Amino acid sequence: MPANDRALHPVNLPEHWSPGSWRQRRALQLPTYPDADELGRVQDELRALPPLVTSWEIQALKQQLAEAQEGKRFLLQGGDCAENFSDCTSEVVSNRLKVLLQMSLVLVHGLRLPVVRVGRFAGQYAKPRSADTETRGDITLPSYRGDMVNGPEFTASARIPDPRRMVKAHARSAMTMNFVRSLIDGGFADLHHPEYWDLGWVTHSPLADDYHRMVANIGDAVRFMETLSGSEVHNLNRVDFYTSHEALLLPYEEAQTRQVPRQWGWFNLSTHFPWIGMRTAALDGAHAEYFRGIRNPVAVKIGPSVEPDDLLRLVDLLNPDDEPGRLSLICRMGAAHVADRLPRLLEAVKRDGRRVLWICDPMHGNTEATSNGYKTRRFDNIRSEIEQSYDLHAAAGTRLGGVHLELTGEDVTECTGGARDLGEIDLERAYRSSVDPRLNYEQSLEIAMAIVRKQAQL
Ligand code: PEP
Ligand code: CO
């Protein structure tokens, strides 16, 4: 255990914990694998494979999140609701990276703060479901739980949970990470060339002028600095990018939980920043037990039914030493409930003097069904939940430190509204999500612009 690490912020080793101690608790939302021996073999195989991320990257992200807690950075976390194995393509991965880079550029420029960029990718392959089974006609089958667990096709063979899918998810995650890292190292995120990030829409979007004006301003500023200093401004050709996913499938997460040389404790090396979903966040549940023992920065989704006392107990369990950067709370109340449900939580955590990063997920409390049978979200509700959150934080004397969004770089029509005012009828054109509706690239950028506008008014 390096002395300086512990000295910086003394953290105690979690007691009575091991990567498998979650097995003593009630585990919700986990599949039942028909062949336990095969599950064990897959876990052994995963334990032997190289990790997807490193402990020093994890520690660097924790430091950035600590700075976000102090208001020195803003977190942008976004990506698909669920990744699919078939979407692990050059185009889907690079377009998603482009839209996140464009959004972060808008945020850096408008908020005058460095942005912590975290993708919901390279592991977002397991999904919680409201029912264990799905019935069509007189046939009932296990629910689809994400490509890491079973297949979406409504057949008995596709729906049987197959542990080998975990190995495939690990490989797909590694390919995604590898491509993202190569793009970024190769200069894709170079501020001298923000045109590399342009998606096709820029020329015909109602937002194009705003975006291009901002890019031109940034280009001028970079050239000005370079003229002034007589040399190239370095570090503008590289950005940090981190990964996150809902660490739902505990046998997978357990197999990726490791000790590393010159660090104390255990790290989940399948992602930098795992989170606990709303449905599995019980204080005495298996997921909270697993999460309390790992050293990654962690997040929890907080829904409208959470009471202040429960939240404080959860904060205590997950961050007993009040370690900076360790804990983020992702609130997903819904535009109609946030004003009623959020303030009591903000006040309780503030009164207790606890250090957390408050993040707004304006997606999951705003899902509704249309008359033509689509699951959608209205752009105005998404924007409204973010704007209300800003006001509620201002009133409570706390700080909104980031947003958590479901988005894609593809030109889908899954959420209604936005600059092009998509209607319910437009959803038929390009609805591709297998789970929740995502903001398309244009709606995503518009959200980034709305955040900047809102902050400027405060
Ligand atoms: C999700 O993030 O896709 C999700 C299922 O969210 P929540 O746990 O907040 O419902
Ligand atoms: Co979702």
Tab-separated table of C-alpha atoms and ligand atoms in Angstrom:
chain	number	residue	atom	x	y	z
A	1	MET	CA	0.000	0.000	0.000
A	2	PRO	CA	1.777	3.231	-1.062
A	3	ALA	CA	1.934	5.516	1.963
A	4	ASN	CA	1.149	8.652	-0.043
A	5	ASP	CA	-2.110	7.221	-1.401
A	6	ARG	CA	-3.465	6.464	2.079
A	7	ALA	CA	-1.989	9.638	3.559
A	8	LEU	CA	-3.753	11.844	1.033
A	9	HIS	CA	-7.105	10.684	2.225
A	10	PRO	CA	-7.128	7.896	4.776
A	11	VAL	CA	-9.523	5.189	3.637
A	12	ASN	CA	-10.127	2.057	5.628
A	13	LEU	CA	-10.173	-1.364	4.071
A	14	PRO	CA	-13.757	-2.580	3.882
A	15	GLU	CA	-14.432	-5.177	6.542
A	16	HIS	CA	-15.731	-8.674	5.837
A	17	TRP	CA	-15.674	-8.075	2.122
A	18	SER	CA	-14.422	-10.112	-0.816
A	19	PRO	CA	-15.215	-9.902	-4.565
A	20	GLY	CA	-17.730	-12.713	-3.983
A	21	SER	CA	-19.280	-11.587	-0.676
A	22	TRP	CA	-22.310	-10.288	-2.605
A	23	ARG	CA	-23.390	-13.921	-2.863
A	24	GLN	CA	-24.506	-13.791	0.784
A	25	ARG	CA	-27.061	-11.086	-0.080
A	26	ARG	CA	-30.267	-10.935	-2.056
A	27	ALA	CA	-29.337	-10.406	-5.700
A	28	LEU	CA	-32.057	-8.878	-7.860
A	29	GLN	CA	-32.143	-8.817	-11.653
A	30	LEU	CA	-29.643	-11.627	-12.160
A	31	PRO	CA	-30.369	-14.377	-14.692
A	32	THR	CA	-30.610	-18.011	-13.670
A	33	TYR	CA	-28.001	-19.902	-15.642
A	34	PRO	CA	-29.041	-23.471	-16.376
A	35	ASP	CA	-25.459	-24.795	-16.165
A	36	ALA	CA	-23.572	-23.638	-13.042
A	37	ASP	CA	-20.363	-25.433	-14.069
A	38	GLU	CA	-20.260	-23.577	-17.364
A	39	LEU	CA	-20.746	-20.284	-15.487
A	40	GLY	CA	-17.763	-21.157	-13.277
A	41	ARG	CA	-15.605	-21.997	-16.308
A	42	VAL	CA	-16.507	-18.683	-17.959
A	43	GLN	CA	-15.620	-16.787	-14.789
A	44	ASP	CA	-12.219	-18.521	-14.702
A	45	GLU	CA	-11.660	-17.606	-18.326
A	46	LEU	CA	-12.546	-13.956	-17.632
A	47	ARG	CA	-10.218	-13.874	-14.609
A	48	ALA	CA	-7.316	-14.907	-16.829
A	49	LEU	CA	-7.930	-12.320	-19.583
A	50	PRO	CA	-6.197	-8.938	-19.466
A	51	PRO	CA	-8.252	-6.182	-17.828
A	52	LEU	CA	-10.042	-3.532	-19.920
A	53	VAL	CA	-8.833	-0.535	-17.889
A	54	THR	CA	-6.043	0.132	-15.388
A	55	SER	CA	-6.042	1.185	-11.760
A	56	TRP	CA	-4.129	4.388	-12.504
A	57	GLU	CA	-6.740	5.485	-15.035
A	58	ILE	CA	-9.390	4.750	-12.408
A	59	GLN	CA	-7.526	6.840	-9.836
A	60	ALA	CA	-7.100	9.683	-12.355
A	61	LEU	CA	-10.851	9.701	-13.000
A	62	LYS	CA	-11.546	9.693	-9.261
A	63	GLN	CA	-9.368	12.786	-8.962
A	64	GLN	CA	-11.292	14.492	-11.787
A	65	LEU	CA	-14.592	13.614	-10.132
A	66	ALA	CA	-13.268	15.056	-6.859
A	67	GLU	CA	-12.604	18.300	-8.740
A	68	ALA	CA	-16.106	18.175	-10.210
A	69	GLN	CA	-17.445	17.894	-6.650
A	70	GLU	CA	-15.674	21.159	-5.899
A	71	GLY	CA	-17.175	22.862	-8.951
A	72	LYS	CA	-13.913	22.860	-10.888
A	73	ARG	CA	-15.146	20.485	-13.595
A	74	PHE	CA	-18.413	19.392	-15.190
A	75	LEU	CA	-19.225	15.746	-15.927
A	76	LEU	CA	-20.686	14.653	-19.248
A	77	GLN	CA	-21.713	10.994	-19.154
A	78	GLY	CA	-23.540	9.564	-22.151
A	79	GLY	CA	-24.132	6.731	-24.557
A	80	ASP	CA	-26.612	4.027	-25.414
A	81	CYS	CA	-29.205	2.659	-23.043
A	82	ALA	CA	-27.918	-0.765	-24.055
A	83	GLU	CA	-25.063	-1.561	-26.378
A	84	ASN	CA	-25.695	-4.393	-28.838
A	85	PHE	CA	-23.047	-6.783	-30.095
A	86	SER	CA	-24.067	-5.888	-33.649
A	87	ASP	CA	-23.451	-2.168	-33.006
A	88	CYS	CA	-19.780	-2.723	-32.302
A	89	THR	CA	-18.883	-1.156	-35.658
A	90	SER	CA	-16.476	1.540	-36.733
A	91	GLU	CA	-19.303	3.887	-37.668
A	92	VAL	CA	-21.435	3.551	-34.545
A	93	VAL	CA	-18.450	3.850	-32.186
A	94	SER	CA	-16.897	6.842	-33.949
A	95	ASN	CA	-20.200	8.701	-34.390
A	96	ARG	CA	-20.984	8.299	-30.695
A	97	LEU	CA	-17.524	9.596	-29.857
A	98	LYS	CA	-18.025	12.548	-32.206
A	99	VAL	CA	-21.274	13.655	-30.621
A	100	LEU	CA	-19.788	13.371	-27.127
A	101	LEU	CA	-16.754	15.394	-28.223
A	102	GLN	CA	-18.954	18.052	-29.819
A	103	MET	CA	-21.103	18.290	-26.710
A	104	SER	CA	-18.050	18.559	-24.504
A	105	LEU	CA	-16.705	21.327	-26.713
A	106	VAL	CA	-19.954	23.273	-26.314
A	107	LEU	CA	-19.803	22.733	-22.541
A	108	VAL	CA	-16.122	23.664	-22.135
A	109	HIS	CA	-16.637	26.792	-24.191
A	110	GLY	CA	-19.882	27.852	-22.551
A	111	LEU	CA	-19.247	26.849	-18.938
A	112	ARG	CA	-15.545	27.828	-18.943
A	113	LEU	CA	-14.814	24.595	-17.129
A	114	PRO	CA	-12.925	21.469	-18.087
A	115	VAL	CA	-15.305	18.607	-18.817
A	116	VAL	CA	-14.922	15.049	-17.511
A	117	ARG	CA	-15.944	12.843	-20.445
A	118	VAL	CA	-17.411	9.461	-19.591
A	119	GLY	CA	-18.990	7.141	-22.156
A	120	ARG	CA	-21.812	4.752	-21.380
A	121	PHE	CA	-20.009	2.190	-23.498
A	122	ALA	CA	-17.496	-0.665	-23.662
A	123	GLY	CA	-19.536	-2.805	-21.267
A	124	GLN	CA	-23.133	-1.490	-21.207
A	125	TYR	CA	-24.484	-4.905	-22.199
A	126	ALA	CA	-26.711	-5.985	-19.277
A	127	LYS	CA	-30.171	-4.542	-18.556
A	128	PRO	CA	-32.567	-4.657	-15.599
A	129	ARG	CA	-36.130	-5.532	-16.623
A	130	SER	CA	-39.442	-4.816	-14.948
A	131	ALA	CA	-40.627	-8.440	-15.442
A	132	ASP	CA	-38.681	-11.720	-15.383
A	133	THR	CA	-40.731	-13.133	-18.244
A	134	GLU	CA	-42.332	-11.859	-21.433
A	135	THR	CA	-45.569	-13.301	-22.835
A	136	ARG	CA	-46.657	-13.112	-26.449
A	137	GLY	CA	-49.903	-14.910	-27.261
A	138	ASP	CA	-49.776	-18.123	-25.292
A	139	ILE	CA	-45.989	-18.323	-25.145
A	140	THR	CA	-44.035	-17.126	-22.094
A	141	LEU	CA	-40.232	-16.851	-22.204
A	142	PRO	CA	-37.529	-15.298	-19.998
A	143	SER	CA	-37.170	-11.541	-20.616
A	144	TYR	CA	-34.322	-10.237	-22.743
A	145	ARG	CA	-31.677	-8.918	-20.309
A	146	GLY	CA	-29.089	-7.467	-22.662
A	147	ASP	CA	-26.658	-9.059	-25.134
A	148	MET	CA	-24.307	-10.079	-22.326
A	149	VAL	CA	-27.054	-12.358	-20.917
A	150	ASN	CA	-29.327	-13.630	-23.708
A	151	GLY	CA	-30.648	-12.794	-27.170
A	152	PRO	CA	-33.521	-10.408	-28.001
A	153	GLU	CA	-35.263	-12.794	-30.438
A	154	PHE	CA	-38.500	-14.201	-29.050
A	155	THR	CA	-37.453	-17.856	-29.192
A	156	ALA	CA	-36.785	-20.271	-26.362
A	157	SER	CA	-33.184	-20.878	-27.430
A	158	ALA	CA	-32.306	-17.148	-27.722
A	159	ARG	CA	-33.765	-16.334	-24.319
A	160	ILE	CA	-31.870	-19.007	-22.345
A	161	PRO	CA	-29.144	-17.133	-20.403
A	162	ASP	CA	-25.779	-18.195	-21.806
A	163	PRO	CA	-22.641	-17.438	-19.757
A	164	ARG	CA	-20.449	-17.574	-22.896
A	165	ARG	CA	-22.023	-14.259	-23.862
A	166	MET	CA	-19.925	-12.682	-21.082
A	167	VAL	CA	-16.734	-13.599	-22.913
A	168	LYS	CA	-18.123	-12.060	-26.085
A	169	ALA	CA	-19.138	-8.906	-24.174
A	170	HIS	CA	-15.632	-8.640	-22.764
A	171	ALA	CA	-14.156	-8.945	-26.272
A	172	ARG	CA	-16.601	-6.412	-27.759
A	173	SER	CA	-15.816	-4.029	-24.902
A	174	ALA	CA	-12.100	-4.426	-25.558
A	175	MET	CA	-12.611	-3.713	-29.279
A	176	THR	CA	-14.659	-0.612	-28.475
A	177	MET	CA	-12.050	0.638	-25.994
A	178	ASN	CA	-9.248	-0.088	-28.424
A	179	PHE	CA	-10.892	1.899	-31.204
A	180	VAL	CA	-11.775	4.828	-28.939
A	181	ARG	CA	-8.234	4.955	-27.575
A	182	SER	CA	-6.736	4.774	-31.084
A	183	LEU	CA	-8.983	7.516	-32.412
A	184	ILE	CA	-8.102	9.791	-29.523
A	185	ASP	CA	-4.391	9.038	-29.580
A	186	GLY	CA	-4.360	9.505	-33.337
A	187	GLY	CA	-5.566	13.097	-33.109
A	188	PHE	CA	-9.300	12.612	-33.669
A	189	ALA	CA	-9.961	14.885	-30.690
A	190	ASP	CA	-7.466	17.526	-31.833
A	191	LEU	CA	-8.778	21.004	-31.063
A	192	HIS	CA	-6.886	22.307	-34.078
A	193	HIS	CA	-9.283	20.258	-36.210
A	194	PRO	CA	-12.778	20.203	-34.708
A	195	GLU	CA	-14.069	19.670	-38.248
A	196	TYR	CA	-12.971	16.029	-37.855
A	197	TRP	CA	-15.861	15.673	-35.428
A	198	ASP	CA	-18.483	17.033	-37.777
A	199	LEU	CA	-21.399	14.757	-38.417
A	200	GLY	CA	-23.373	15.077	-41.628
A	201	TRP	CA	-26.100	17.204	-40.079
A	202	VAL	CA	-23.986	20.293	-39.515
A	203	THR	CA	-24.684	21.848	-42.895
A	204	HIS	CA	-28.476	21.671	-42.661
A	205	SER	CA	-29.193	21.873	-38.950
A	206	PRO	CA	-31.017	24.800	-37.340
A	207	LEU	CA	-28.169	24.707	-34.775
A	208	ALA	CA	-25.364	24.811	-37.344
A	209	ASP	CA	-24.675	28.555	-37.172
A	210	ASP	CA	-24.340	28.569	-33.399
A	211	TYR	CA	-22.074	25.572	-33.415
A	212	HIS	CA	-19.849	26.851	-36.240
A	213	ARG	CA	-19.521	30.275	-34.649
A	214	MET	CA	-18.296	28.639	-31.477
A	215	VAL	CA	-15.835	26.394	-33.319
A	216	ALA	CA	-14.477	29.434	-35.183
A	217	ASN	CA	-14.024	31.271	-31.867
A	218	ILE	CA	-12.120	28.364	-30.406
A	219	GLY	CA	-9.923	28.149	-33.523
A	220	ASP	CA	-9.155	31.870	-33.197
A	221	ALA	CA	-8.286	31.472	-29.522
A	222	VAL	CA	-5.956	28.546	-30.227
A	223	ARG	CA	-4.186	30.439	-33.037
A	224	PHE	CA	-3.936	33.550	-30.836
A	225	MET	CA	-2.276	31.568	-28.051
A	226	GLU	CA	0.091	29.952	-30.503
A	227	THR	CA	1.074	33.292	-32.019
A	228	LEU	CA	1.560	34.742	-28.568
A	229	SER	CA	3.725	31.900	-27.301
A	230	GLY	CA	5.489	31.333	-30.629
A	231	SER	CA	4.849	27.626	-30.476
A	232	GLU	CA	2.060	25.080	-30.822
A	233	VAL	CA	-0.264	24.777	-27.899
A	234	HIS	CA	0.233	21.232	-26.749
A	235	ASN	CA	-2.221	18.959	-25.058
A	236	LEU	CA	-4.937	20.219	-27.363
A	237	ASN	CA	-4.677	17.122	-29.486
A	238	ARG	CA	-5.558	14.751	-26.663
A	239	VAL	CA	-8.468	14.439	-24.307
A	240	ASP	CA	-9.222	11.968	-21.559
A	241	PHE	CA	-12.104	9.638	-22.149
A	242	TYR	CA	-13.424	7.233	-19.537
A	243	THR	CA	-15.927	4.371	-19.616
A	244	SER	CA	-18.877	3.444	-17.442
A	245	HIS	CA	-21.668	0.894	-17.343
A	246	GLU	CA	-24.326	-0.413	-15.006
A	247	ALA	CA	-22.478	-3.138	-13.110
A	248	LEU	CA	-25.556	-5.316	-12.991
A	249	LEU	CA	-24.295	-8.773	-13.888
A	250	LEU	CA	-22.289	-9.501	-10.753
A	251	PRO	CA	-20.657	-12.773	-11.894
A	252	TYR	CA	-19.046	-10.776	-14.734
A	253	GLU	CA	-18.012	-7.882	-12.488
A	254	GLU	CA	-16.660	-10.247	-9.830
A	255	ALA	CA	-14.413	-11.976	-12.375
A	256	GLN	CA	-12.953	-8.590	-13.365
A	257	THR	CA	-12.266	-7.508	-9.783
A	258	ARG	CA	-8.578	-7.633	-9.054
A	259	GLN	CA	-5.717	-6.547	-6.890
A	260	VAL	CA	-2.874	-4.796	-8.664
A	261	PRO	CA	0.787	-4.243	-7.785
A	262	ARG	CA	1.635	-1.137	-5.723
A	263	GLN	CA	-1.998	-0.360	-4.870
A	264	TRP	CA	-3.993	-1.566	-1.916
A	265	GLY	CA	-7.542	-2.902	-2.142
A	266	TRP	CA	-9.566	-4.227	-5.060
A	267	PHE	CA	-10.418	-2.601	-8.388
A	268	ASN	CA	-13.126	-3.445	-10.897
A	269	LEU	CA	-11.011	-3.417	-14.052
A	270	SER	CA	-13.899	-3.898	-16.511
A	271	THR	CA	-14.715	-0.166	-16.446
A	272	HIS	CA	-13.557	3.057	-14.828
A	273	PHE	CA	-16.850	4.151	-13.339
A	274	PRO	CA	-19.521	1.506	-12.617
A	275	TRP	CA	-22.968	2.464	-11.371
A	276	ILE	CA	-25.783	0.726	-9.478
A	277	GLY	CA	-29.152	0.920	-11.228
A	278	MET	CA	-32.268	2.147	-9.484
A	279	ARG	CA	-33.829	-1.310	-9.241
A	280	THR	CA	-30.820	-2.901	-7.523
A	281	ALA	CA	-29.813	-0.124	-5.118
A	282	ALA	CA	-31.237	-1.687	-1.915
A	283	LEU	CA	-29.010	-1.048	1.084
A	284	ASP	CA	-28.951	-4.730	2.055
A	285	GLY	CA	-28.800	-6.034	-1.515
A	286	ALA	CA	-26.027	-7.844	-3.376
A	287	HIS	CA	-25.107	-4.879	-5.571
A	288	ALA	CA	-24.509	-2.467	-2.687
A	289	GLU	CA	-22.430	-5.187	-1.011
A	290	TYR	CA	-20.259	-5.656	-4.099
A	291	PHE	CA	-19.832	-1.923	-4.693
A	292	ARG	CA	-18.804	-1.040	-1.149
A	293	GLY	CA	-15.587	-3.032	-1.507
A	294	ILE	CA	-14.151	-1.795	-4.796
A	295	ARG	CA	-11.921	1.271	-5.045
A	296	ASN	CA	-13.348	2.684	-8.292
A	297	PRO	CA	-15.353	5.869	-8.209
A	298	VAL	CA	-18.953	4.611	-8.115
A	299	ALA	CA	-22.395	6.036	-8.800
A	300	VAL	CA	-25.942	5.132	-7.793
A	301	LYS	CA	-29.177	5.939	-9.610
A	302	ILE	CA	-31.608	7.676	-7.291
A	303	GLY	CA	-35.303	7.515	-8.170
A	304	PRO	CA	-38.319	9.402	-6.824
A	305	SER	CA	-39.143	6.828	-4.138
A	306	VAL	CA	-35.844	7.244	-2.244
A	307	GLU	CA	-36.252	8.863	1.180
A	308	PRO	CA	-33.558	11.080	2.707
A	309	ASP	CA	-32.727	8.640	5.528
A	310	ASP	CA	-32.265	5.751	3.105
A	311	LEU	CA	-30.029	7.895	0.960
A	312	LEU	CA	-27.829	8.849	3.909
A	313	ARG	CA	-27.429	5.195	4.861
A	314	LEU	CA	-26.459	4.356	1.297
A	315	VAL	CA	-23.919	7.202	1.238
A	316	ASP	CA	-22.487	5.869	4.494
A	317	LEU	CA	-22.226	2.332	3.183
A	318	LEU	CA	-20.618	3.281	-0.129
A	319	ASN	CA	-18.353	6.049	1.102
A	320	PRO	CA	-17.841	5.626	4.860
A	321	ASP	CA	-14.623	7.680	4.829
A	322	ASP	CA	-16.055	10.533	2.753
A	323	GLU	CA	-13.318	9.994	0.178
A	324	PRO	CA	-13.224	12.758	-2.482
A	325	GLY	CA	-14.426	11.666	-5.932
A	326	ARG	CA	-15.652	8.314	-4.667
A	327	LEU	CA	-19.438	8.718	-4.849
A	328	SER	CA	-21.789	10.239	-7.405
A	329	LEU	CA	-25.567	10.326	-7.110
A	330	ILE	CA	-27.391	10.195	-10.436
A	331	CYS	CA	-30.894	11.549	-9.815
A	332	ARG	CA	-33.628	10.493	-12.252
A	333	MET	CA	-36.872	11.848	-10.891
A	334	GLY	CA	-38.791	12.944	-13.996
A	335	ALA	CA	-39.688	16.511	-14.940
A	336	ALA	CA	-43.030	16.194	-13.138
A	337	HIS	CA	-41.515	15.007	-9.817
A	338	VAL	CA	-38.091	16.569	-9.513
A	339	ALA	CA	-39.272	19.722	-7.731
A	340	ASP	CA	-41.103	17.609	-5.188
A	341	ARG	CA	-38.514	14.853	-4.650
A	342	LEU	CA	-35.037	16.330	-5.092
A	343	PRO	CA	-34.808	19.169	-2.522
A	344	ARG	CA	-35.175	16.916	0.541
A	345	LEU	CA	-32.318	14.753	-0.679
A	346	LEU	CA	-30.081	17.731	-1.416
A	347	GLU	CA	-30.761	19.160	2.028
A	348	ALA	CA	-30.187	15.868	3.857
A	349	VAL	CA	-26.812	15.234	2.215
A	350	LYS	CA	-25.793	18.838	2.758
A	351	ARG	CA	-26.865	18.768	6.415
A	352	ASP	CA	-24.840	15.612	6.917
A	353	GLY	CA	-21.820	17.335	5.371
A	354	ARG	CA	-21.256	14.494	2.890
A	355	ARG	CA	-19.197	14.852	-0.240
A	356	VAL	CA	-21.028	13.643	-3.361
A	357	LEU	CA	-21.199	14.590	-7.023
A	358	TRP	CA	-24.785	15.401	-7.972
A	359	ILE	CA	-25.619	14.295	-11.502
A	360	CYS	CA	-28.916	14.727	-13.337
A	361	ASP	CA	-30.216	11.859	-15.500
A	362	PRO	CA	-33.135	13.583	-17.253
A	363	MET	CA	-33.966	10.487	-19.305
A	364	HIS	CA	-35.252	7.670	-17.098
A	365	GLY	CA	-37.980	9.531	-15.236
A	366	ASN	CA	-39.408	10.846	-18.502
A	367	THR	CA	-40.202	7.709	-20.461
A	368	GLU	CA	-43.724	7.374	-21.863
A	369	ALA	CA	-45.614	5.370	-24.459
A	370	THR	CA	-47.117	6.987	-27.562
A	371	SER	CA	-50.500	6.187	-29.045
A	372	ASN	CA	-48.727	4.403	-31.924
A	373	GLY	CA	-46.962	2.092	-29.488
A	374	TYR	CA	-43.471	3.588	-29.158
A	375	LYS	CA	-41.531	4.117	-25.972
A	376	THR	CA	-40.403	7.725	-26.185
A	377	ARG	CA	-39.266	10.798	-24.249
A	378	ARG	CA	-40.159	14.399	-24.967
A	379	PHE	CA	-37.242	16.736	-25.512
A	380	ASP	CA	-38.988	19.455	-23.493
A	381	ASN	CA	-39.289	17.181	-20.454
A	382	ILE	CA	-35.629	16.213	-20.693
A	383	ARG	CA	-34.541	19.839	-20.887
A	384	SER	CA	-36.982	20.825	-18.165
A	385	GLU	CA	-35.642	18.265	-15.679
A	386	ILE	CA	-32.120	19.620	-16.176
A	387	GLU	CA	-33.235	23.244	-15.866
A	388	GLN	CA	-35.332	22.554	-12.782
A	389	SER	CA	-32.417	20.672	-11.237
A	390	TYR	CA	-30.207	23.728	-11.677
A	391	ASP	CA	-32.777	25.904	-9.911
A	392	LEU	CA	-33.312	23.385	-7.101
A	393	HIS	CA	-29.577	23.112	-6.478
A	394	ALA	CA	-29.259	26.889	-6.450
A	395	ALA	CA	-32.062	27.114	-3.885
A	396	ALA	CA	-30.507	24.382	-1.709
A	397	GLY	CA	-26.986	25.813	-1.897
A	398	THR	CA	-25.687	22.654	-3.574
A	399	ARG	CA	-24.176	22.169	-7.026
A	400	LEU	CA	-25.275	20.244	-10.095
A	401	GLY	CA	-22.002	18.728	-11.258
A	402	GLY	CA	-22.956	16.799	-14.348
A	403	VAL	CA	-25.481	15.155	-16.632
A	404	HIS	CA	-26.114	11.527	-17.573
A	405	LEU	CA	-27.744	11.060	-20.991
A	406	GLU	CA	-28.858	8.324	-23.343
A	407	LEU	CA	-27.742	9.363	-26.784
A	408	THR	CA	-26.334	8.146	-30.062
A	409	GLY	CA	-24.377	9.647	-32.929
A	410	GLU	CA	-26.854	8.113	-35.378
A	411	ASP	CA	-29.714	10.048	-36.941
A	412	VAL	CA	-32.442	8.152	-35.106
A	413	THR	CA	-35.960	9.329	-34.279
A	414	GLU	CA	-36.644	7.973	-30.808
A	415	CYS	CA	-37.270	11.082	-28.655
A	416	THR	CA	-39.853	13.640	-29.790
A	417	GLY	CA	-39.344	17.420	-29.997
A	418	GLY	CA	-36.042	19.274	-30.352
A	419	ALA	CA	-34.942	21.769	-32.995
A	420	ARG	CA	-36.687	19.819	-35.749
A	421	ASP	CA	-39.722	19.274	-33.564
A	422	LEU	CA	-40.021	15.536	-34.196
A	423	GLY	CA	-43.588	14.316	-33.719
A	424	GLU	CA	-44.945	10.889	-32.809
A	425	ILE	CA	-45.359	10.077	-36.487
A	426	ASP	CA	-41.612	10.651	-37.057
A	427	LEU	CA	-40.761	7.870	-34.604
A	428	GLU	CA	-41.694	5.345	-37.289
A	429	ARG	CA	-38.899	6.605	-39.548
A	430	ALA	CA	-35.773	5.596	-37.626
A	431	TYR	CA	-36.556	4.013	-34.281
A	432	ARG	CA	-33.672	1.613	-33.614
A	433	SER	CA	-33.194	1.321	-29.854
A	434	SER	CA	-33.849	-2.146	-28.459
A	435	VAL	CA	-34.473	-0.695	-24.989
A	436	ASP	CA	-34.845	3.032	-24.151
A	437	PRO	CA	-35.258	5.964	-26.594
A	438	ARG	CA	-32.065	7.983	-27.146
A	439	LEU	CA	-31.405	11.584	-28.082
A	440	ASN	CA	-30.129	11.765	-31.641
A	441	TYR	CA	-26.980	13.767	-32.381
A	442	GLU	CA	-28.833	16.977	-32.983
A	443	GLN	CA	-30.988	16.719	-29.862
A	444	SER	CA	-27.849	15.885	-27.863
A	445	LEU	CA	-26.059	18.987	-29.021
A	446	GLU	CA	-29.130	21.017	-28.293
A	447	ILE	CA	-29.122	19.741	-24.712
A	448	ALA	CA	-25.489	20.827	-24.347
A	449	MET	CA	-26.435	24.296	-25.610
A	450	ALA	CA	-29.415	24.409	-23.228
A	451	ILE	CA	-27.127	23.598	-20.269
A	452	VAL	CA	-24.830	26.469	-21.215
A	453	ARG	CA	-27.785	28.833	-21.571
A	454	LYS	CA	-29.199	27.794	-18.212
A	455	GLN	CA	-25.911	28.213	-16.364
A	456	ALA	CA	-25.500	31.669	-17.851
A	457	GLN	CA	-28.858	32.704	-16.348
A	458	LEU	CA	-28.018	31.603	-12.821
B	1	PEP	C1	-30.475	2.872	-17.434
B	1	PEP	O1	-29.637	3.725	-17.095
B	1	PEP	O2	-30.574	2.429	-18.599
B	1	PEP	C2	-31.462	2.422	-16.416
B	1	PEP	C3	-32.062	1.248	-16.490
B	1	PEP	O3	-31.643	3.356	-15.483
B	1	PEP	P1	-32.367	3.307	-14.058
B	1	PEP	O4	-31.614	2.290	-13.247
B	1	PEP	O5	-32.163	4.708	-13.560
B	1	PEP	O6	-33.799	2.969	-14.298
B	2	CO	CO	-32.010	3.285	-20.193
